[in-house]
Amino acid sequence: MCRLAAYLGPAVPIAHVVVDPAHSLLEQSQHANEAKLAVQGDGFGFAWYAEGAGPGLYRDVLPAWSDGNLLSLCKMIRSPLFLAHVRASTTGETTRLNCHPFAHRRWSFMHNGQVPDIDRIRRALEALLPDDLYLARRGTTDSELIFLLLLAHGLEDNPAEAVQSVVALLQEHSCYGQGCDEAVRLTCVMSDGDAIYAFRHSSDARAPSLYAAETREGGWVLASEPLDSKTLTWAAIEPDALVTLSHGGVSRVPLAFDVARAA
Amino acid sequence: MCRLAAYLGPAVPIAHVVVDPAHSLLEQSQHANEAKLAVQGDGFGFAWYAEGAGPGLYRDVLPAWSDGNLLSLCKMIRSPLFLAHVRASTTGETTRLNCHPFAHRRWSFMHNGQVPDIDRIRRALEALLPDDLYLARRGTTDSELIFLLLLAHGLEDNPAEAVQSVVALLQEHSCYGQGCDEAVRLTCVMSDGDAIYAFRHSSDARAPSLYAAETREGGWVLASEPLDSKTLTWAAIEPDALVTLSHGGVSRVPLAFDVARAA
Amino acid sequence: MCRLAAYLGPAVPIAHVVVDPAHSLLEQSQHANEAKLAVQGDGFGFAWYAEGAGPGLYRDVLPAWSDGNLLSLCKMIRSPLFLAHVRASTTGETTRLNCHPFAHRRWSFMHNGQVPDIDRIRRALEALLPDDLYLARRGTTDSELIFLLLLAHGLEDNPAEAVQSVVALLQEHSCYGQGCDEAVRLTCVMSDGDAIYAFRHSSDARAPSLYAAETREGGWVLASEPLDSKTLTWAAIEPDALVTLSHGGVSRVPLAFDVARAA
Amino acid sequence: MCRLAAYLGPAVPIAHVVVDPAHSLLEQSQHANEAKLAVQGDGFGFAWYAEGAGPGLYRDVLPAWSDGNLLSLCKMIRSPLFLAHVRASTTGETTRLNCHPFAHRRWSFMHNGQVPDIDRIRRALEALLPDDLYLARRGTTDSELIFLLLLAHGLEDNPAEAVQSVVALLQEHSCYGQGCDEAVRLTCVMSDGDAIYAFRHSSDARAPSLYAAETREGGWVLASEPLDSKTLTWAAIEPDALVTLSHGGVSRVPLAFDVARAA
């Protein structure tokens, strides 16, 4: 499990989300309250957009709290739209190419969750990718694969349909609804540089947490855990809906899943 | 605060201490029971001796649990005497040169504890080092400085006297006994390749924990927390004594400190 | 292109090959004579066997010459059979999982060369792997893929046949013999812990260099470039033959390739 | 020896200097023409200012050419004033804290050159630092020490006098002019965020190269080697003068050194 945060609004230093708040993403990397593990020390990353360019990508395998570069970059880089992630890996070697966010063309993507039987079904899912997305895969995580599958199912044109298609794929191939030891869990945040799209979904109705708050300057923040409950008012994102944050405001589209879901 | 372990006895893979036990040092790096922080993710290291050579030194800034090399090296390297350390740093950038153990000539050294006002007194203490040890300093930790001060005060000839001298130095220069916000704490383990020397000391009588156990094969293990309470019997190391583990057995020399110690 | 070396014989410190000789592998990483690039700074690695165990694996993304751990490990680790590699990558991000040697069960493998159109044919070749070897792939290099293909074609039972089969595969799928801009080049060294197998092959008869020498103590060394021409006598390995070094001596089996090879 | 570059002018992506030109700093890291070594693979760094903030600092121990983050950051970060450096170290372990540029308060600093007998004189020079600058030292390089000495001698008030004072210090303490095996060489570039200051000086009149060019947009670039001789006109910086680049233009103040200099 991981912790993540995203921002859209007037350009601010990335530190306003990642470093400065009382329960910043950096703080959550060491003292998470709502995650299975309190510590997310297996790498970090952020993706950001600015003035028509992006996403830029900065990822490393150190814990976020011990990377001196991270602090400096977060203070200096101002951006109107960014995603940030701290990773807790239960298996496998930590490598930059397995750190979130992932980027492809204009899109960036990050994930908090799991596909418990990914090793059993990974090959079958990779076989479904078109050639260009197959070759774009650089690491071995379930998260990167979900991103590439979303792209293959039309993420760039219709995010809600892409999400529904990929969840259907997981229902078809994985243990989803068929007696997994652990649930399939997907809390995903992604962007094309204009808007931020987010959803929470799980095979057992316990999707990883995600909250939203409006900033005083009219921007929006998403975070796995509220960054600061004194100055901002946080609302939990409802599961099974695609939430879109854009400069025009917030919208919410229900996602329809044809699932026999565990309790 | 950190977690540490050491071994002397018939040659075994380092994994026997660092990886294999139920509460191995690797496990303690993620789930420590007796430390202020449950997680020690700011680097690790081990020093080992073999067939008249050593100490070899392997240190890195990753969390121990995410370094693929560490597992392989621990399984493959057999040694009759080694020290291992996982680090939790509260301040400062993580760099290999600040990771324990430290080595100088035949000696290796690691430390669990703190000198709370080190920044105020560091220059005065460094000024006391002879030239060769001053130039041997590579990092900026209090721990490396204590090691070099021990060497300057005769560690190679009389470890007990060296420890007493350096504690006296700390009493003279630091806030020790004079109203530190936090105590001076020193739990140190060191070796010349023939024996392992260890002591616990604190200005407030709460020195970081250290336990010892005899292995079934007649070796000895030291560890911040018992590695496995099912198969081995662990005894807490008493504070204010220098414990020496050698192939001849275990000995214990009381250390005399002239201190007005806080409760 | 890369530089590599391997050793089989009485146990010696790895430094005897990697560090100590005048033109050691470490020296070749900065001043190669027979490679396209003089510098191989994109990571390094070694695999070693000892007392029935292995292969151990130590790889990192730093240049070999700037890794402090490497020197210490090479001095301390004694082994009767090891492979070592320094990497020069022309494209892509450097990551540990793309560093040589690669290991699978008892086997280790390293490669110096290239498959110029690997991106075009990678998917087709990966599709030929059996499931367990498909899932064993951790990186994205042509080299790891060749290793897995060799395993899929019986490397463990008949190395010479496996090599011939995989070269035939490359002839079938790649631009080999069909107007590549650059040649397909394979100089490979691999081991099962008992023997070392090596071959040189290229689609244009300019396979990357490889030399062998007998040590004074009755061991054998392979290296991309002679390590020390004062004390040892080096012979170039002939292309298109599988050379086997074992404790019983050296043998050579011609490899038959059905190729229309460029001049 | 190292390669370095700096820019002042209308805000541009750092890539305009570090990545894009035919003989960019990244290219110089692999194929330097005017350095002792063609390859500078022992770490890199850049410092930048923006909108009253800075310096930001990004440094790492990888070769510049193999750091995926570097490319992305250079493309995305726009700055009106930045310094960049690729390092070739002949001795010692590569660590972030020894990578250039160094920063202190508003100042950043980078160095190409050497003090050959630094180990002999390091302690005496460090003893001359005031307490706050002594404690600000994080690494062990001669370069960081020169920066701190410059600050101690009034860099913030009068850069030219500070440079003259520190060179006088080196003449007094080092082998400068007294039969060094190798010359004392200082090509330094530094900034306070408003202007860039640079000088070349050597005990043997062969100070490391440094060139300047005006960009088409009215900015200025400094570089160890011309970045692109097709589009810009480069002039060698004369030794023994302090060159100041500011938004007001370029000025040059001769530096007076009382030196018996080798030929």
PDB file of C-alpha atoms in Angstrom, chain D residues 58-227:
ATOM      1  CA  TYR D  58      19.822  18.872  -7.414  1.00  0.00           C
ATOM      2  CA  ARG D  59      22.843  16.590  -7.133  1.00  0.00           C
ATOM      3  CA  ASP D  60      23.421  12.892  -7.515  1.00  0.00           C
ATOM      4  CA  VAL D  61      26.246  10.393  -7.692  1.00  0.00           C
ATOM      5  CA  LEU D  62      25.314   8.747 -10.975  1.00  0.00           C
ATOM      6  CA  PRO D  63      26.933   9.815 -14.219  1.00  0.00           C
ATOM      7  CA  ALA D  64      24.852  12.651 -15.663  1.00  0.00           C
ATOM      8  CA  TRP D  65      24.146  10.611 -18.788  1.00  0.00           C
ATOM      9  CA  SER D  66      22.463   7.774 -16.929  1.00  0.00           C
ATOM     10  CA  ASP D  67      20.159   9.749 -14.655  1.00  0.00           C
ATOM     11  CA  GLY D  68      16.648   9.677 -16.050  1.00  0.00           C
ATOM     12  CA  ASN D  69      15.486  12.365 -13.623  1.00  0.00           C
ATOM     13  CA  LEU D  70      18.080  14.822 -14.860  1.00  0.00           C
ATOM     14  CA  LEU D  71      16.675  14.927 -18.378  1.00  0.00           C
ATOM     15  CA  SER D  72      13.147  15.507 -17.180  1.00  0.00           C
ATOM     16  CA  LEU D  73      14.114  18.199 -14.684  1.00  0.00           C
ATOM     17  CA  CYS D  74      16.259  20.035 -17.234  1.00  0.00           C
ATOM     18  CA  LYS D  75      13.411  20.107 -19.733  1.00  0.00           C
ATOM     19  CA  MET D  76      10.805  21.293 -17.241  1.00  0.00           C
ATOM     20  CA  ILE D  77      12.645  23.758 -15.000  1.00  0.00           C
ATOM     21  CA  ARG D  78      12.930  27.269 -16.444  1.00  0.00           C
ATOM     22  CA  SER D  79      15.330  29.617 -14.731  1.00  0.00           C
ATOM     23  CA  PRO D  80      16.933  33.015 -15.352  1.00  0.00           C
ATOM     24  CA  LEU D  81      20.132  31.996 -13.527  1.00  0.00           C
ATOM     25  CA  PHE D  82      21.626  28.568 -13.021  1.00  0.00           C
ATOM     26  CA  LEU D  83      24.915  26.714 -12.536  1.00  0.00           C
ATOM     27  CA  ALA D  84      25.574  23.119 -13.660  1.00  0.00           C
ATOM     28  CA  HIS D  85      28.493  20.735 -13.094  1.00  0.00           C
ATOM     29  CA  VAL D  86      29.661  17.223 -14.068  1.00  0.00           C
ATOM     30  CA  ARG D  87      32.352  15.708 -11.902  1.00  0.00           C
ATOM     31  CA  ALA D  88      35.435  13.613 -12.507  1.00  0.00           C
ATOM     32  CA  SER D  89      36.977  12.540  -9.241  1.00  0.00           C
ATOM     33  CA  THR D  90      40.376  10.934  -9.163  1.00  0.00           C
ATOM     34  CA  THR D  91      40.240   9.810  -5.556  1.00  0.00           C
ATOM     35  CA  GLY D  92      37.725   9.025  -2.881  1.00  0.00           C
ATOM     36  CA  GLU D  93      34.204   7.755  -2.770  1.00  0.00           C
ATOM     37  CA  THR D  94      31.527   9.531  -4.739  1.00  0.00           C
ATOM     38  CA  THR D  95      28.859  10.950  -2.444  1.00  0.00           C
ATOM     39  CA  ARG D  96      26.152  13.551  -3.010  1.00  0.00           C
ATOM     40  CA  LEU D  97      27.669  15.819  -0.398  1.00  0.00           C
ATOM     41  CA  ASN D  98      30.875  15.983  -2.444  1.00  0.00           C
ATOM     42  CA  CYS D  99      29.058  16.866  -5.670  1.00  0.00           C
ATOM     43  CA  HIS D 100      28.981  20.449  -6.983  1.00  0.00           C
ATOM     44  CA  PRO D 101      27.449  22.993  -6.819  1.00  0.00           C
ATOM     45  CA  PHE D 102      27.608  23.748  -3.124  1.00  0.00           C
ATOM     46  CA  ALA D 103      25.105  26.153  -1.604  1.00  0.00           C
ATOM     47  CA  HIS D 104      25.084  28.373   1.476  1.00  0.00           C
ATOM     48  CA  ARG D 105      22.339  30.885   2.173  1.00  0.00           C
ATOM     49  CA  ARG D 106      21.830  32.737  -1.144  1.00  0.00           C
ATOM     50  CA  TRP D 107      25.127  31.629  -2.673  1.00  0.00           C
ATOM     51  CA  SER D 108      25.998  28.719  -4.919  1.00  0.00           C
ATOM     52  CA  PHE D 109      29.494  27.691  -5.995  1.00  0.00           C
ATOM     53  CA  MET D 110      31.245  25.224  -8.283  1.00  0.00           C
ATOM     54  CA  HIS D 111      34.879  24.493  -9.024  1.00  0.00           C
ATOM     55  CA  ASN D 112      37.002  22.892 -11.693  1.00  0.00           C
ATOM     56  CA  GLY D 113      40.550  22.317 -10.577  1.00  0.00           C
ATOM     57  CA  GLN D 114      42.586  20.959  -7.708  1.00  0.00           C
ATOM     58  CA  VAL D 115      44.701  21.671  -4.660  1.00  0.00           C
ATOM     59  CA  PRO D 116      47.223  18.831  -4.972  1.00  0.00           C
ATOM     60  CA  ASP D 117      48.309  18.698  -1.330  1.00  0.00           C
ATOM     61  CA  ILE D 118      44.871  19.297   0.143  1.00  0.00           C
ATOM     62  CA  ASP D 119      45.166  16.394   2.580  1.00  0.00           C
ATOM     63  CA  ARG D 120      48.281  17.904   4.107  1.00  0.00           C
ATOM     64  CA  ILE D 121      46.787  21.358   4.582  1.00  0.00           C
ATOM     65  CA  ARG D 122      43.089  20.662   4.992  1.00  0.00           C
ATOM     66  CA  ARG D 123      43.079  20.767   8.774  1.00  0.00           C
ATOM     67  CA  ALA D 124      44.955  24.066   8.939  1.00  0.00           C
ATOM     68  CA  LEU D 125      42.532  25.671   6.500  1.00  0.00           C
ATOM     69  CA  GLU D 126      39.444  24.297   8.248  1.00  0.00           C
ATOM     70  CA  ALA D 127      40.753  25.740  11.490  1.00  0.00           C
ATOM     71  CA  LEU D 128      40.536  29.204   9.920  1.00  0.00           C
ATOM     72  CA  LEU D 129      36.777  28.981   9.369  1.00  0.00           C
ATOM     73  CA  PRO D 130      34.409  30.748  11.749  1.00  0.00           C
ATOM     74  CA  ASP D 131      32.167  28.383  13.697  1.00  0.00           C
ATOM     75  CA  ASP D 132      29.048  28.707  11.550  1.00  0.00           C
ATOM     76  CA  LEU D 133      30.945  27.938   8.344  1.00  0.00           C
ATOM     77  CA  TYR D 134      32.912  25.126  10.000  1.00  0.00           C
ATOM     78  CA  LEU D 135      29.624  23.455  10.906  1.00  0.00           C
ATOM     79  CA  ALA D 136      28.207  24.120   7.440  1.00  0.00           C
ATOM     80  CA  ARG D 137      30.811  21.780   5.914  1.00  0.00           C
ATOM     81  CA  ARG D 138      29.094  18.507   4.916  1.00  0.00           C
ATOM     82  CA  GLY D 139      31.695  16.772   2.739  1.00  0.00           C
ATOM     83  CA  THR D 140      35.445  16.475   2.448  1.00  0.00           C
ATOM     84  CA  THR D 141      36.349  18.109  -0.872  1.00  0.00           C
ATOM     85  CA  ASP D 142      38.852  20.888  -1.426  1.00  0.00           C
ATOM     86  CA  SER D 143      36.139  22.611  -3.495  1.00  0.00           C
ATOM     87  CA  GLU D 144      33.633  22.968  -0.649  1.00  0.00           C
ATOM     88  CA  LEU D 145      36.430  24.198   1.594  1.00  0.00           C
ATOM     89  CA  ILE D 146      37.407  26.903  -0.910  1.00  0.00           C
ATOM     90  CA  PHE D 147      33.768  28.013  -1.054  1.00  0.00           C
ATOM     91  CA  LEU D 148      33.544  28.275   2.729  1.00  0.00           C
ATOM     92  CA  LEU D 149      36.858  30.155   2.868  1.00  0.00           C
ATOM     93  CA  LEU D 150      35.571  32.603   0.260  1.00  0.00           C
ATOM     94  CA  LEU D 151      32.481  33.187   2.396  1.00  0.00           C
ATOM     95  CA  ALA D 152      34.685  33.664   5.452  1.00  0.00           C
ATOM     96  CA  HIS D 153      36.698  36.268   3.554  1.00  0.00           C
ATOM     97  CA  GLY D 154      33.799  38.444   2.517  1.00  0.00           C
ATOM     98  CA  LEU D 155      32.465  36.850  -0.660  1.00  0.00           C
ATOM     99  CA  GLU D 156      29.045  38.310   0.042  1.00  0.00           C
ATOM    100  CA  ASP D 157      30.418  41.868   0.211  1.00  0.00           C
ATOM    101  CA  ASN D 158      33.378  41.946  -2.139  1.00  0.00           C
ATOM    102  CA  PRO D 159      33.939  38.891  -4.338  1.00  0.00           C
ATOM    103  CA  ALA D 160      37.206  40.149  -5.860  1.00  0.00           C
ATOM    104  CA  GLU D 161      38.818  40.738  -2.478  1.00  0.00           C
ATOM    105  CA  ALA D 162      37.563  37.393  -1.215  1.00  0.00           C
ATOM    106  CA  VAL D 163      39.159  35.588  -4.148  1.00  0.00           C
ATOM    107  CA  GLN D 164      42.459  37.387  -3.643  1.00  0.00           C
ATOM    108  CA  SER D 165      42.453  36.566   0.063  1.00  0.00           C
ATOM    109  CA  VAL D 166      41.767  32.884  -0.474  1.00  0.00           C
ATOM    110  CA  VAL D 167      44.428  32.565  -3.163  1.00  0.00           C
ATOM    111  CA  ALA D 168      46.839  34.220  -0.753  1.00  0.00           C
ATOM    112  CA  LEU D 169      45.851  31.635   1.857  1.00  0.00           C
ATOM    113  CA  LEU D 170      46.583  28.814  -0.566  1.00  0.00           C
ATOM    114  CA  GLN D 171      49.936  30.373  -1.408  1.00  0.00           C
ATOM    115  CA  GLU D 172      50.760  30.496   2.268  1.00  0.00           C
ATOM    116  CA  HIS D 173      49.650  26.988   3.201  1.00  0.00           C
ATOM    117  CA  SER D 174      49.832  24.818   0.095  1.00  0.00           C
ATOM    118  CA  CYS D 175      52.727  23.812  -2.121  1.00  0.00           C
ATOM    119  CA  TYR D 176      51.707  26.641  -4.456  1.00  0.00           C
ATOM    120  CA  GLY D 177      54.906  28.059  -5.925  1.00  0.00           C
ATOM    121  CA  GLN D 178      56.969  25.715  -3.808  1.00  0.00           C
ATOM    122  CA  GLY D 179      57.365  22.692  -5.952  1.00  0.00           C
ATOM    123  CA  CYS D 180      54.025  20.932  -6.121  1.00  0.00           C
ATOM    124  CA  ASP D 181      54.100  17.865  -8.291  1.00  0.00           C
ATOM    125  CA  GLU D 182      50.954  19.272  -9.830  1.00  0.00           C
ATOM    126  CA  ALA D 183      49.750  22.851  -9.994  1.00  0.00           C
ATOM    127  CA  VAL D 184      47.107  24.504  -7.842  1.00  0.00           C
ATOM    128  CA  ARG D 185      44.249  25.158 -10.254  1.00  0.00           C
ATOM    129  CA  LEU D 186      41.060  27.098  -9.635  1.00  0.00           C
ATOM    130  CA  THR D 187      38.402  27.801 -12.202  1.00  0.00           C
ATOM    131  CA  CYS D 188      35.411  28.830 -10.141  1.00  0.00           C
ATOM    132  CA  VAL D 189      31.886  30.005 -10.946  1.00  0.00           C
ATOM    133  CA  MET D 190      29.527  31.274  -8.246  1.00  0.00           C
ATOM    134  CA  SER D 191      26.363  33.268  -7.796  1.00  0.00           C
ATOM    135  CA  ASP D 192      24.233  35.102  -5.289  1.00  0.00           C
ATOM    136  CA  GLY D 193      21.148  34.847  -7.468  1.00  0.00           C
ATOM    137  CA  ASP D 194      21.619  38.313  -8.956  1.00  0.00           C
ATOM    138  CA  ALA D 195      24.944  38.000 -10.770  1.00  0.00           C
ATOM    139  CA  ILE D 196      27.375  35.271 -11.765  1.00  0.00           C
ATOM    140  CA  TYR D 197      31.024  35.630 -10.770  1.00  0.00           C
ATOM    141  CA  ALA D 198      33.794  33.620 -12.405  1.00  0.00           C
ATOM    142  CA  PHE D 199      37.572  33.473 -12.418  1.00  0.00           C
ATOM    143  CA  ARG D 200      40.382  31.287 -13.676  1.00  0.00           C
ATOM    144  CA  HIS D 201      43.628  31.044 -11.779  1.00  0.00           C
ATOM    145  CA  SER D 202      46.491  28.575 -11.593  1.00  0.00           C
ATOM    146  CA  SER D 203      49.949  28.359 -10.054  1.00  0.00           C
ATOM    147  CA  ASP D 204      51.357  27.402 -13.441  1.00  0.00           C
ATOM    148  CA  ALA D 205      49.416  29.619 -15.823  1.00  0.00           C
ATOM    149  CA  ARG D 206      47.371  26.696 -17.137  1.00  0.00           C
ATOM    150  CA  ALA D 207      44.083  27.361 -15.434  1.00  0.00           C
ATOM    151  CA  PRO D 208      41.199  25.108 -16.552  1.00  0.00           C
ATOM    152  CA  SER D 209      39.388  26.469 -19.590  1.00  0.00           C
ATOM    153  CA  LEU D 210      36.316  28.690 -19.425  1.00  0.00           C
ATOM    154  CA  TYR D 211      34.448  30.379 -22.267  1.00  0.00           C
ATOM    155  CA  ALA D 212      31.660  32.943 -22.475  1.00  0.00           C
ATOM    156  CA  ALA D 213      29.066  33.691 -25.154  1.00  0.00           C
ATOM    157  CA  GLU D 214      26.118  36.015 -25.485  1.00  0.00           C
ATOM    158  CA  THR D 215      22.896  34.316 -26.510  1.00  0.00           C
ATOM    159  CA  ARG D 216      20.609  35.649 -29.223  1.00  0.00           C
ATOM    160  CA  GLU D 217      18.085  36.651 -26.591  1.00  0.00           C
ATOM    161  CA  GLY D 218      20.602  38.778 -24.717  1.00  0.00           C
ATOM    162  CA  GLY D 219      21.569  36.265 -22.059  1.00  0.00           C
ATOM    163  CA  TRP D 220      25.047  34.966 -21.202  1.00  0.00           C
ATOM    164  CA  VAL D 221      26.465  31.466 -21.036  1.00  0.00           C
ATOM    165  CA  LEU D 222      29.675  30.325 -19.406  1.00  0.00           C
ATOM    166  CA  ALA D 223      31.065  26.870 -20.160  1.00  0.00           C
ATOM    167  CA  SER D 224      34.259  24.850 -19.798  1.00  0.00           C
ATOM    168  CA  GLU D 225      34.032  24.169 -23.526  1.00  0.00           C
ATOM    169  CA  PRO D 226      31.966  26.001 -26.182  1.00  0.00           C
ATOM    170  CA  LEU D 227      28.519  24.432 -26.264  1.00  0.00           C
TER     171      LEU D 227
END
